[in-house]
Coordinates of C-alpha atoms in Angstrom, one line a residue:
Chain E
M1 CA 8.0 -11.4 -28.1
S2 CA 9.3 -13.3 -31.1
N3 CA 11.0 -11.0 -33.5
G4 CA 9.5 -12.7 -36.4
A5 CA 12.4 -15.0 -37.4
H6 CA 10.8 -18.3 -38.2
I7 CA 11.8 -21.7 -36.8
T8 CA 11.1 -24.2 -39.6
V9 CA 9.2 -27.5 -39.1
K10 CA 12.5 -29.3 -40.0
T11 CA 14.2 -27.7 -37.1
Y12 CA 11.3 -28.6 -34.8
L13 CA 11.5 -32.2 -35.9
T14 CA 15.3 -32.3 -35.5
V15 CA 15.1 -30.9 -32.0
F16 CA 12.3 -33.4 -31.2
V17 CA 14.5 -36.3 -32.4
I18 CA 17.4 -35.0 -30.4
L19 CA 15.2 -34.9 -27.3
L20 CA 14.1 -38.5 -27.9
G21 CA 17.7 -39.5 -28.3
L22 CA 18.7 -37.7 -25.1
T23 CA 15.9 -39.5 -23.3
A24 CA 17.2 -42.8 -24.5
L25 CA 20.7 -41.8 -23.4
T26 CA 19.4 -40.9 -19.9
T27 CA 17.7 -44.3 -19.7
G28 CA 20.9 -46.1 -21.0
V29 CA 23.2 -44.3 -18.6
A30 CA 21.0 -45.3 -15.7
F31 CA 21.9 -48.9 -16.3
I32 CA 25.6 -48.3 -16.1
D33 CA 27.2 -47.7 -12.8
L34 CA 29.5 -44.7 -13.3
G35 CA 30.4 -44.5 -9.6
G36 CA 31.2 -41.5 -7.4
G37 CA 27.8 -39.8 -8.0
L38 CA 28.5 -39.5 -11.7
N39 CA 25.2 -41.1 -12.6
N40 CA 23.4 -38.2 -11.0
F41 CA 25.7 -35.7 -12.7
A42 CA 25.2 -37.3 -16.1
A43 CA 21.4 -37.5 -15.7
L44 CA 21.2 -33.8 -14.6
T45 CA 23.5 -32.7 -17.3
I46 CA 21.4 -34.4 -20.0
A47 CA 18.2 -33.0 -18.4
T48 CA 19.7 -29.5 -18.5
V49 CA 20.6 -29.8 -22.2
K50 CA 17.1 -31.0 -22.9
A51 CA 15.5 -28.1 -21.0
L52 CA 17.7 -25.7 -22.8
L53 CA 16.6 -27.1 -26.2
V54 CA 13.0 -26.8 -25.2
V55 CA 13.4 -23.2 -24.1
L56 CA 15.5 -22.2 -27.1
Y57 CA 13.5 -23.8 -29.8
F58 CA 10.0 -24.8 -28.6
M59 CA 9.6 -21.7 -26.5
H60 CA 11.2 -19.5 -29.2
A61 CA 13.7 -18.0 -26.8
R62 CA 16.4 -18.2 -29.5
T63 CA 14.6 -15.9 -31.8
S64 CA 13.2 -13.6 -29.1
D65 CA 14.4 -10.1 -28.0
R66 CA 16.7 -9.3 -25.1
F67 CA 13.9 -8.5 -22.7
T68 CA 12.5 -12.0 -23.1
W69 CA 16.0 -13.3 -22.3
V70 CA 16.1 -11.2 -19.1
I71 CA 12.7 -12.6 -18.1
A72 CA 13.9 -16.2 -18.8
A73 CA 17.1 -15.6 -16.9
A74 CA 15.1 -14.2 -14.0
G75 CA 13.2 -17.4 -13.8
I76 CA 16.4 -19.5 -13.7
F77 CA 17.8 -17.1 -11.0
W78 CA 14.6 -17.6 -8.9
L79 CA 14.9 -21.3 -9.2
L80 CA 18.6 -21.1 -8.1
L81 CA 17.5 -19.1 -5.1
L82 CA 15.0 -21.7 -4.1
L83 CA 17.4 -24.6 -4.6
G84 CA 20.3 -22.7 -3.0
G85 CA 18.4 -21.8 0.1
T86 CA 16.9 -25.2 0.5
L87 CA 20.2 -27.1 -0.1
D88 CA 22.1 -24.8 2.3
D89 CA 19.6 -26.0 5.0
A90 CA 19.7 -29.6 4.0
I91 CA 23.6 -29.8 3.9
T92 CA 24.2 -27.9 7.1
R93 CA 21.3 -29.3 9.1
N94 CA 23.5 -31.3 11.4
Q95 CA 26.0 -28.5 12.1
L96 CA 26.0 -25.9 14.9
P97 CA 27.9 -22.6 14.6
G98 CA 31.6 -23.2 15.3
E99 CA 33.3 -26.5 14.9
L100 CA 30.8 -28.7 16.8
Q101 CA 29.5 -31.5 14.6
L102 CA 26.4 -33.5 15.6
T103 CA 26.0 -37.1 14.5
P104 CA 23.0 -37.5 12.2
Chain R
M1 CA -15.1 16.5 -19.5
N2 CA -16.4 18.0 -16.2
G3 CA -19.7 16.3 -15.7
A4 CA -20.6 12.6 -15.8
P5 CA -20.9 11.4 -19.4
Q6 CA -24.3 10.4 -20.6
V7 CA -23.0 7.0 -21.5
H8 CA -20.5 5.5 -19.1
Y9 CA -19.3 2.0 -18.2
L10 CA -22.0 1.5 -15.7
N11 CA -25.0 2.4 -17.9
V12 CA -23.7 1.3 -21.3
D13 CA -25.5 -2.0 -20.9
Y14 CA -27.7 -3.6 -18.3
G15 CA -28.5 -7.1 -17.2
I16 CA -26.6 -9.9 -15.6
R17 CA -25.1 -11.1 -18.9
S18 CA -23.6 -7.7 -19.6
W19 CA -21.7 -8.2 -16.3
L20 CA -20.8 -11.9 -16.5
F21 CA -19.5 -11.6 -20.1
T22 CA -17.9 -8.2 -19.8
T23 CA -14.3 -7.6 -20.8
D24 CA -14.2 -4.0 -19.4
H25 CA -11.5 -3.9 -16.8
K26 CA -13.7 -1.6 -14.7
R27 CA -16.7 -4.0 -14.6
I28 CA -14.3 -6.9 -13.9
A29 CA -13.0 -4.8 -10.9
W30 CA -16.6 -4.7 -9.7
L31 CA -16.9 -8.5 -10.1
Y32 CA -13.8 -8.9 -7.9
L33 CA -15.1 -6.2 -5.4
L34 CA -18.3 -8.1 -4.8
S35 CA -16.5 -11.5 -4.6
V36 CA -13.7 -10.4 -2.3
T37 CA -16.2 -8.6 -0.1
L38 CA -18.2 -11.8 0.3
F39 CA -15.1 -13.7 1.1
F40 CA -14.0 -11.0 3.6
F41 CA -17.2 -11.4 5.6
F42 CA -17.1 -15.2 5.2
G43 CA -13.5 -15.1 6.7
G44 CA -14.7 -12.6 9.2
F45 CA -17.4 -14.9 10.4
F46 CA -14.8 -17.5 11.4
A47 CA -12.7 -14.7 13.1
T48 CA -15.9 -13.9 15.1
L49 CA -16.2 -17.5 16.2
I50 CA -12.6 -17.6 17.2
R51 CA -12.9 -14.5 19.3
L52 CA -16.1 -15.8 20.8
E53 CA -14.4 -19.1 21.8
L54 CA -11.4 -17.2 23.3
M55 CA -13.6 -15.0 25.6
T56 CA -13.3 -17.7 28.3
P57 CA -10.3 -19.9 29.2
Q58 CA -12.3 -23.1 28.9
G59 CA -13.0 -24.5 25.5
D60 CA -16.7 -24.2 26.1
L61 CA -18.1 -23.0 22.7
V62 CA -16.6 -25.7 20.4
Q63 CA -14.3 -28.7 20.7
A64 CA -10.6 -28.4 19.8
E65 CA -11.1 -30.1 16.4
T66 CA -13.8 -27.6 15.4
Y67 CA -11.7 -24.7 16.6
N68 CA -8.9 -26.0 14.3
K69 CA -11.3 -25.7 11.4
F70 CA -12.3 -22.2 12.4
F71 CA -8.8 -20.8 12.3
T72 CA -8.0 -22.7 9.1
M73 CA -11.1 -21.5 7.2
H74 CA -10.4 -17.9 8.5
G75 CA -6.8 -18.0 7.3
V76 CA -7.4 -19.7 4.0
T77 CA -10.2 -17.4 3.1
M78 CA -8.6 -14.2 4.2
V79 CA -5.2 -14.9 2.7
F80 CA -6.0 -16.5 -0.6
F81 CA -9.5 -15.1 -1.3
F82 CA -9.4 -11.7 0.2
L83 CA -5.9 -10.2 0.9
I84 CA -4.1 -11.5 -2.1
P85 CA -6.7 -10.4 -4.7
S86 CA -8.2 -7.4 -2.9
I87 CA -6.1 -4.4 -3.9
P88 CA -4.5 -5.8 -7.2
A89 CA -7.7 -7.4 -8.5
V90 CA -10.2 -4.7 -7.4
L91 CA -8.3 -1.4 -7.4
G92 CA -5.5 -2.6 -9.8
N93 CA -8.0 -3.8 -12.3
F94 CA -10.0 -0.5 -12.1
L95 CA -7.0 1.8 -12.1
V96 CA -4.0 0.4 -14.0
P97 CA -5.4 1.1 -17.5
M98 CA -6.6 4.5 -16.5
M99 CA -3.4 5.5 -14.7
V100 CA -1.3 4.5 -17.7
G101 CA -3.8 6.2 -20.1
A102 CA -4.9 3.0 -21.8
R103 CA -8.4 1.9 -22.9
D104 CA -8.2 -1.5 -21.2
L105 CA -5.8 -4.1 -19.9
A106 CA -3.6 -5.8 -22.6
F107 CA -5.7 -9.0 -22.5
P108 CA -9.3 -8.2 -21.6
R109 CA -10.7 -11.7 -22.1
L110 CA -7.9 -13.2 -20.1
N111 CA -8.8 -10.7 -17.4
L112 CA -12.4 -12.0 -17.3
A113 CA -11.1 -15.6 -17.4
S114 CA -8.9 -14.7 -14.3
W115 CA -12.1 -13.8 -12.4
Y116 CA -13.8 -17.1 -13.4
I117 CA -10.8 -19.0 -12.3
F118 CA -10.8 -17.1 -9.0
I119 CA -14.4 -18.0 -8.5
L120 CA -13.9 -21.6 -9.4
G121 CA -11.1 -21.9 -6.8
G122 CA -13.3 -20.1 -4.3
L123 CA -16.1 -22.6 -4.9
F124 CA -13.8 -25.5 -4.1
T125 CA -12.8 -23.9 -0.9
L126 CA -16.4 -23.1 0.0
A127 CA -17.3 -26.7 -0.8
S128 CA -14.7 -27.9 1.6
A129 CA -16.2 -25.6 4.3
A130 CA -19.7 -26.9 3.5
A131 CA -18.5 -30.5 3.6
G132 CA -17.0 -30.1 7.1
G133 CA -14.0 -27.9 6.7
V134 CA -10.3 -28.4 6.9
D135 CA -8.2 -28.4 10.1
T136 CA -4.5 -28.1 9.0
G137 CA -4.1 -24.3 9.4
W138 CA -3.8 -22.2 6.3
T139 CA -0.1 -23.3 6.1
F140 CA -1.0 -27.0 5.3
Y141 CA 2.0 -28.3 7.1
T142 CA 3.0 -31.8 6.2
P143 CA 2.9 -34.6 7.1
Y144 CA -0.2 -33.7 9.1
S145 CA -2.0 -32.3 5.9
S146 CA -0.7 -35.1 3.6
I147 CA -1.2 -38.1 5.8
Y148 CA -3.0 -37.7 9.2
S149 CA -5.7 -35.1 8.8
N150 CA -9.2 -36.4 8.5
S151 CA -10.6 -33.2 7.1
H152 CA -11.1 -32.0 3.5
V153 CA -7.5 -31.1 2.7
A154 CA -7.7 -32.2 -0.9
L155 CA -10.7 -30.0 -1.8
T156 CA -9.2 -26.9 -0.1
V157 CA -5.8 -27.5 -1.7
V158 CA -7.4 -27.8 -5.2
G159 CA -9.2 -24.5 -4.5
V160 CA -6.0 -22.7 -3.6
F161 CA -4.2 -24.3 -6.5
V162 CA -6.8 -23.2 -9.0
T163 CA -7.0 -19.7 -7.6
G164 CA -3.3 -19.4 -8.1
F165 CA -3.7 -19.3 -11.8
S166 CA -6.0 -16.3 -11.5
S167 CA -3.1 -14.5 -9.7
I168 CA -0.6 -15.5 -12.4
L169 CA -2.8 -14.4 -15.3
T170 CA -3.7 -11.1 -13.5
G171 CA 0.0 -10.4 -12.9
L172 CA 0.8 -11.2 -16.5
N173 CA -1.9 -8.8 -17.7
F174 CA -0.6 -6.0 -15.5
V175 CA 3.0 -6.4 -16.5
V176 CA 2.2 -6.4 -20.2
T177 CA -0.1 -3.4 -19.9
I178 CA 2.4 -1.4 -17.9
H179 CA 5.2 -2.2 -20.4
K180 CA 3.3 -1.8 -23.6
M181 CA 0.3 0.5 -23.2
R182 CA 1.5 3.6 -21.5
A183 CA 0.2 6.8 -23.0
P184 CA 2.5 9.0 -25.0
G185 CA 4.9 10.9 -22.7
L186 CA 4.2 8.6 -19.8
T187 CA 7.7 7.5 -19.0
W188 CA 8.6 5.1 -16.2
F189 CA 9.4 7.9 -13.8
R190 CA 6.2 9.8 -14.5
L191 CA 4.1 6.8 -13.5
P192 CA 2.1 6.9 -10.3
L193 CA 3.7 4.9 -7.5
F194 CA 0.6 2.7 -7.3
I195 CA 1.7 1.4 -10.7
W196 CA 5.2 0.7 -9.5
A197 CA 3.8 -1.2 -6.6
I198 CA 1.4 -3.2 -8.7
Y199 CA 4.2 -3.9 -11.1
A200 CA 6.4 -5.3 -8.3
T201 CA 3.5 -7.3 -7.0
S202 CA 2.8 -8.7 -10.5
I203 CA 6.4 -10.0 -10.7
I204 CA 5.8 -11.9 -7.4
F205 CA 2.5 -13.2 -8.8
I206 CA 4.2 -14.6 -11.8
L207 CA 7.4 -15.9 -10.2
G208 CA 6.1 -17.1 -6.9
T209 CA 2.6 -18.5 -7.4
P210 CA 3.8 -21.5 -9.5
V211 CA 5.8 -22.6 -6.6
I212 CA 2.8 -22.8 -4.2
A213 CA 0.9 -24.5 -7.0
I214 CA 3.4 -27.3 -7.4
T215 CA 3.8 -27.6 -3.6
L216 CA 0.1 -28.0 -3.0
L217 CA 0.0 -30.5 -5.9
L218 CA 2.7 -32.5 -4.1
V219 CA 0.7 -32.5 -0.9
G220 CA -2.3 -33.7 -2.9
L221 CA -0.3 -36.4 -4.6
E222 CA 1.2 -37.6 -1.3
R223 CA -2.3 -37.6 0.3
V224 CA -4.2 -39.3 -2.6
F225 CA -1.5 -41.7 -4.0
N226 CA 0.4 -42.3 -0.8
L227 CA 3.7 -41.0 -2.2
G228 CA 6.6 -40.0 0.1
F229 CA 7.6 -36.4 -0.7
F230 CA 7.3 -35.0 2.8
D231 CA 6.8 -38.1 5.0
P232 CA 10.0 -39.0 6.8
A233 CA 8.9 -42.6 7.2
R234 CA 9.2 -43.0 3.4
G235 CA 12.4 -40.9 2.9
G236 CA 10.6 -37.6 2.6
D237 CA 11.4 -34.4 4.3
P238 CA 8.7 -32.4 6.1
V239 CA 11.0 -29.3 6.3
L240 CA 11.2 -29.4 2.5
F241 CA 7.5 -28.7 2.4
Q242 CA 8.1 -25.7 4.6
H243 CA 10.8 -24.5 2.3
L244 CA 8.6 -24.7 -0.8
F245 CA 5.5 -23.3 1.0
W246 CA 7.3 -20.3 2.4
F247 CA 9.2 -19.6 -0.8
Y248 CA 5.9 -18.5 -2.1
S249 CA 4.0 -17.6 1.1
H250 CA 6.5 -15.1 2.4
P251 CA 6.6 -13.2 -0.9
A252 CA 2.8 -13.5 -0.7
V253 CA 3.0 -11.2 2.3
Y254 CA 4.5 -8.6 0.0
I255 CA 1.8 -9.4 -2.6
M256 CA -0.6 -8.3 0.2
V257 CA 1.3 -5.3 1.4
L258 CA 3.0 -3.8 -1.7
P259 CA -0.2 -2.8 -3.4
A260 CA -1.3 -1.3 -0.1
M261 CA 2.0 0.8 -0.1
G262 CA 1.1 1.9 -3.6
V263 CA -2.3 3.1 -2.4
E264 CA -0.6 4.8 0.5
S265 CA 1.6 6.8 -1.8
E266 CA -1.5 8.0 -3.8
L267 CA -3.4 8.9 -0.6
V268 CA -0.6 10.7 1.2
T269 CA 0.2 12.9 -1.9
A270 CA -3.4 13.7 -2.7
F271 CA -4.3 14.7 0.9
A272 CA -1.0 16.5 1.7
R273 CA -1.2 18.2 -1.7
R274 CA 2.5 17.6 -2.2
R275 CA 4.8 15.8 -4.6
V276 CA 5.9 12.6 -3.0
F277 CA 9.2 12.9 -1.2
G278 CA 11.9 10.8 -2.9
Y279 CA 9.9 9.5 -5.8
S280 CA 12.6 7.2 -7.3
F281 CA 13.5 5.8 -3.8
V282 CA 9.8 4.9 -3.2
A283 CA 9.6 3.4 -6.7
F284 CA 12.7 1.3 -6.5
S285 CA 12.0 0.3 -2.9
S286 CA 8.9 -1.6 -4.3
L287 CA 11.2 -3.6 -6.6
A288 CA 13.7 -4.1 -3.8
I289 CA 11.0 -5.5 -1.5
A290 CA 9.8 -7.8 -4.3
V291 CA 13.3 -9.2 -4.9
I292 CA 14.5 -9.3 -1.3
G293 CA 11.1 -10.7 -0.3
F294 CA 12.1 -13.9 -2.1
L295 CA 15.2 -14.4 0.0
V296 CA 13.8 -14.4 3.5
W297 CA 11.5 -17.4 3.6
G298 CA 13.6 -19.4 6.0
H299 CA 12.8 -17.1 8.9
H300 CA 9.5 -19.1 9.3
M301 CA 11.5 -22.2 10.1
F302 CA 14.0 -21.1 12.8
V303 CA 12.7 -23.7 15.2
A304 CA 11.3 -26.1 12.6
G305 CA 14.5 -28.2 12.2
Q306 CA 16.1 -25.9 9.7
S307 CA 19.9 -25.7 10.1
V308 CA 21.3 -23.0 12.3
H309 CA 23.6 -21.9 9.4
A310 CA 20.6 -21.4 7.2
G311 CA 18.8 -19.6 10.0
L312 CA 21.7 -17.1 10.4
I313 CA 21.6 -16.3 6.7
F314 CA 17.8 -15.9 6.6
S315 CA 17.9 -13.8 9.8
L316 CA 20.3 -11.4 8.1
L317 CA 18.3 -11.2 4.9
S318 CA 15.1 -10.7 6.9
F319 CA 16.7 -7.6 8.5
L320 CA 17.6 -6.4 5.1
V321 CA 14.0 -6.3 3.8
A322 CA 13.2 -3.8 6.5
I323 CA 15.3 -1.2 4.7
P324 CA 13.2 -0.6 1.6
S325 CA 10.1 -0.7 3.8
A326 CA 11.5 1.9 6.1
I327 CA 12.5 4.0 3.1
K328 CA 8.8 4.1 2.2
V329 CA 7.6 5.0 5.7
F330 CA 10.2 7.8 6.0
N331 CA 9.3 9.2 2.6
W332 CA 5.6 9.3 3.3
T333 CA 6.3 11.0 6.6
A334 CA 8.6 13.5 4.8
T335 CA 5.8 14.1 2.2
L336 CA 3.5 15.1 5.0
H337 CA 6.0 17.5 6.3
R338 CA 4.8 21.1 5.5
G339 CA 2.0 19.6 3.4
S340 CA -1.4 21.1 3.2
I341 CA -3.1 18.2 5.0
S342 CA -6.8 17.5 5.0
Y343 CA -8.2 14.8 7.2
D344 CA -10.8 13.2 4.9
A345 CA -11.6 9.6 5.5
P346 CA -9.1 8.2 3.0
M347 CA -6.4 10.2 4.7
L348 CA -7.4 8.9 8.1
Y349 CA -6.9 5.4 6.8
A350 CA -3.6 6.4 5.2
L351 CA -2.3 7.9 8.5
G352 CA -3.6 4.8 10.3
F353 CA -1.7 2.7 7.9
I354 CA 1.6 4.5 8.5
G355 CA 1.4 3.9 12.3
L356 CA 0.1 0.4 12.2
F357 CA 2.4 -0.8 9.4
T358 CA 5.4 0.6 11.4
I359 CA 4.4 -1.3 14.5
G360 CA 3.9 -4.5 12.4
G361 CA 7.2 -4.0 10.6
L362 CA 9.2 -3.3 13.7
T363 CA 7.8 -6.3 15.5
G364 CA 8.8 -8.3 12.4
L365 CA 12.4 -7.4 13.2
F366 CA 11.9 -9.0 16.7
L367 CA 10.8 -12.2 14.8
A368 CA 13.7 -11.9 12.4
S369 CA 16.1 -12.1 15.3
I370 CA 16.6 -15.8 16.0
G371 CA 17.0 -15.5 19.8
V372 CA 13.7 -13.6 20.2
D373 CA 12.0 -15.8 17.7
V374 CA 12.7 -18.9 19.7
H375 CA 10.9 -17.2 22.6
V376 CA 7.8 -15.9 20.8
H377 CA 7.6 -18.5 17.9
D378 CA 4.1 -19.8 17.4
T379 CA 2.7 -17.5 20.1
Y380 CA 0.1 -14.7 19.8
F381 CA 3.0 -12.3 19.3
V382 CA 3.3 -13.6 15.8
I383 CA -0.5 -13.4 15.3
A384 CA -0.4 -9.8 16.4
H385 CA 2.6 -9.0 14.2
F386 CA 1.1 -10.2 11.0
H387 CA -2.3 -8.8 11.7
Y388 CA -0.7 -5.4 12.1
I389 CA 0.7 -5.8 8.6
M390 CA -2.2 -7.6 7.0
V391 CA -5.1 -5.8 8.7
G392 CA -3.5 -2.7 10.0
G393 CA -1.6 -2.3 6.8
S394 CA -3.4 -3.9 3.8
V395 CA -7.0 -3.7 4.9
M396 CA -6.6 -0.1 6.1
A397 CA -5.0 0.8 2.8
Y398 CA -7.7 -1.1 0.9
L399 CA -10.5 0.7 2.7
G400 CA -8.7 4.0 2.2
G401 CA -8.3 3.3 -1.5
I402 CA -11.9 2.2 -1.9
H403 CA -13.1 5.5 -0.3
F404 CA -10.6 7.6 -2.3
W405 CA -11.6 6.1 -5.7
W406 CA -15.3 5.5 -4.9
P407 CA -16.3 8.7 -6.6
K408 CA -14.4 7.7 -9.7
M409 CA -15.9 4.2 -9.6
T410 CA -19.5 5.2 -9.0
G411 CA -19.7 8.9 -9.9
R412 CA -21.0 9.5 -6.3
T413 CA -19.5 10.6 -3.1
Y414 CA -20.0 8.8 0.2
P415 CA -21.1 10.7 3.3
E416 CA -17.8 12.1 4.6
P417 CA -18.6 12.6 8.4
V418 CA -19.9 9.0 8.8
A419 CA -16.9 7.7 6.9
R420 CA -14.5 9.6 9.2
V421 CA -16.2 8.1 12.2
A422 CA -16.0 4.6 10.6
A423 CA -12.2 5.1 10.0
L424 CA -11.7 6.0 13.6
I425 CA -13.7 3.0 14.8
V426 CA -11.6 0.7 12.6
F427 CA -8.4 2.2 14.0
L428 CA -9.6 1.9 17.7
G429 CA -11.2 -1.5 17.2
F430 CA -8.1 -2.8 15.4
N431 CA -5.7 -1.7 18.2
L432 CA -7.9 -3.0 20.9
T433 CA -8.1 -6.4 19.1
F434 CA -4.5 -6.9 18.3
F435 CA -2.3 -5.0 20.7
P436 CA -3.2 -7.2 23.6
Q437 CA -2.1 -10.1 21.5
F438 CA 1.5 -8.9 21.5
V439 CA 1.4 -9.0 25.3
L440 CA -0.3 -12.4 25.3
G441 CA 2.3 -13.8 23.0
Y442 CA 5.2 -12.4 24.9
L443 CA 3.7 -13.9 28.1
G444 CA 3.6 -17.3 26.3
M445 CA 0.1 -17.9 25.0
P446 CA 0.5 -20.2 22.1
R447 CA -1.5 -19.8 18.9
R448 CA -4.1 -22.3 17.6
Y449 CA -5.4 -23.4 21.0
H450 CA -9.1 -23.1 21.9
A451 CA -8.4 -23.2 25.7
Y452 CA -5.8 -21.3 27.7
P453 CA -4.7 -20.6 31.4
P454 CA -7.1 -18.3 33.3
E455 CA -4.4 -15.6 33.8
F456 CA -4.7 -14.8 30.0
Q457 CA -8.4 -14.1 30.2
A458 CA -8.4 -10.3 30.7
L459 CA -6.3 -9.7 27.6
N460 CA -8.3 -12.1 25.6
V461 CA -11.6 -10.4 26.6
M462 CA -10.0 -7.0 25.6
S463 CA -9.1 -8.6 22.2
S464 CA -12.6 -10.0 21.7
A465 CA -14.2 -6.7 22.7
G466 CA -12.0 -4.9 20.2
A467 CA -13.0 -7.4 17.5
S468 CA -16.7 -6.5 18.0
I469 CA -15.8 -2.8 17.6
L470 CA -13.7 -3.6 14.5
A471 CA -16.7 -5.5 13.1
V472 CA -18.8 -2.3 13.4
G473 CA -16.1 -0.4 11.7
Y474 CA -16.2 -2.8 8.7
V475 CA -20.0 -3.0 8.5
L476 CA -20.5 0.8 8.5
P477 CA -18.7 1.4 5.1
L478 CA -20.6 -1.5 3.6
I479 CA -23.9 0.3 4.5
Y480 CA -23.0 3.9 3.6
L481 CA -21.2 3.0 0.4
I482 CA -24.2 1.0 -0.8
W483 CA -26.4 3.9 0.3
S484 CA -24.2 6.4 -1.6
L485 CA -24.8 4.5 -4.9
R486 CA -28.3 5.9 -5.0
Y487 CA -28.3 8.9 -2.6
G488 CA -24.7 10.1 -2.7
R489 CA -23.8 13.5 -4.1
V490 CA -22.7 13.5 -7.7
A491 CA -19.0 13.5 -7.5
G492 CA -17.8 15.3 -10.6
R493 CA -14.6 14.5 -12.4
N494 CA -12.0 15.2 -9.7
P495 CA -13.6 15.7 -6.3
W496 CA -10.2 15.5 -4.4
G497 CA -8.3 17.8 -6.8
A498 CA -5.9 15.0 -7.3
R499 CA -3.3 15.0 -10.1
G500 CA -3.4 11.4 -11.3
L501 CA -4.4 10.7 -14.9
E502 CA -7.4 8.7 -13.7
W503 CA -8.9 11.9 -12.3
Q504 CA -8.8 13.6 -15.7
T505 CA -11.5 11.5 -17.1
P506 CA -15.2 11.8 -16.2
S507 CA -16.7 10.0 -13.2
P508 CA -17.9 7.3 -13.9
P509 CA -15.5 6.9 -16.8
P510 CA -16.7 6.1 -20.3
T511 CA -16.2 2.5 -21.4
H512 CA -12.9 3.2 -23.1
N513 CA -11.7 5.5 -20.3
F514 CA -10.6 8.5 -22.3
D515 CA -12.4 10.2 -25.1
V516 CA -9.1 11.3 -26.5
T517 CA -5.7 9.8 -25.8
P518 CA -3.9 11.8 -23.2
R519 CA -0.4 13.0 -23.7
V520 CA 1.6 13.2 -20.4
V521 CA 4.1 16.1 -20.0
A522 CA 4.8 15.9 -16.2
E523 CA 4.8 13.3 -13.4
A524 CA 1.7 12.1 -11.6
Y525 CA 2.3 14.3 -8.5
A526 CA 2.7 17.7 -10.1
Y527 CA 0.8 19.5 -7.3
D528 CA 2.7 22.6 -8.2
K529 CA 1.1 22.6 -11.6
E530 CA -2.5 22.7 -12.8
P531 CA -3.7 19.4 -14.3
E532 CA -3.9 21.1 -17.7
E533 CA -0.1 21.6 -17.4
T534 CA 0.4 17.9 -16.7
Y535 CA -1.8 16.3 -19.4
E536 CA -2.8 17.3 -22.9
F537 CA -5.9 15.9 -24.5
G538 CA -5.4 17.0 -28.0
S539 CA -4.8 14.0 -30.2
P540 CA -7.6 11.7 -31.4
S541 CA -8.3 8.6 -29.5
R542 CA -6.4 5.4 -30.5
A543 CA -8.5 2.7 -32.1

């Protein structure tokens, strides 16, 4: 699906180094207590950036046509469906309809 | 183009190597046909044992543990190795390139690889059966499957995992072929509805199958390396497994029934000799089913510890999926209205499909309603419901499709009177087998038990008697279709007078399907036109 625009070896190497750097950052952040669930937020944000880099450069999404973008977006949409449905259950598992709250 | 070509895909080469190394989509369809037929009778063997055991209230044929293995092997084999590949891999492989006017699928070697992957997965599963079987049920619910079961869970899980890749690659092949290889003039809204259905199915293959793969991998990892994904004792969540499992396995129901709906559209139009009523609605309803089908998985977990809030949402969404299904049923019925109907065997299967699928679909609404589901959950009502969809729907359509396209696949016709009798036997046997199970379930007989209270015996005997009739209905086509390979009347190019592109090429087709590339100037159901007005065979064939 690539439209023929080339990604150079230099770009690949740069992205690779950035990915390594972000991995180091993830590891480093894990040793610092940011508090308030911010550690999870930081780790997931870094992971998202890394995934984005892989999709854009290593999987050539950046130089692909719009149809490939639609397919990639569909994959993310499906993932969100799965996460959303599962989280909805996990978060509300101890609740009954109405105001009644059960203790865990 | 009227008679059989001197050289066609069946006689172009002989010998086992020419089949095992073929990249011709039509030959690969035959490889799948033989394989899934073997798996069908293998799964049917376990169904027979189940029905034999349930003839009497006592567990007198086998012990409970063995019975658990029977229904597991039946389920695993039928779902993963027959129903899922049957219509897409057999009829889809044979027909998709011909229906879109192409010489083969987009990736012929990948297509052959898909079959080998399928067989490899099947061998793992057969090996687990030979080694003593697996007893978790086809759903592999944790933590029983990942911790407590003493049966061959890992082998079976690997088999299903491997087979999943066959589905993904087949889906990929179909999507690319349908997008990129349509004949000149074959716009999306001139495509046969079978293609729309296969396209929707392929999307589920590609997007859903990786989820079951990773889920089963997690079960394997928990079992082998003692990790705690699903074990609550180690912080895991057994309901998470069910979320992941059903996120694939409910859409998998649509993998099994969407292609059947595609076959149904072809049969109803060909034997009513009418343009399908509401083409675009039927086409888009396939896509709607594929998309909404991904949103309903939680209805399998209403009583499994899932939150009531999630249950309410999934209940609503499950009711929604009935709408596109109903659109199809109403449109097929409307197509029949004032049609010039002939009751050949494929049409008998098609009519059977409409009735049985409707019963299966409507009882699905019972189960989508939380209040009723609490009452009938894990009872024979559920068994009856999904067999009405899977057997009454998918298997009926598969048999109808095999009969319909048999002359194209083999160049021979089957004996029509016997085939009509077989279709009626299947219909009667099916209803006698599964209708009593609705009653049994509503009265409270749970699924997956080898013994039951004596008051349920009469209905169980009816069910087992029906199963024996159904078996006759399945063996008959096996016999006369094989017979027809040698003794059947020569079919000619278009014995049904159908309008689809696949009928415009000789039977059996030449290796590259069309001697000249067709140009399509009308839709696939132009029964008000002659085929010559729908297709032009003027330009030279593409290389």
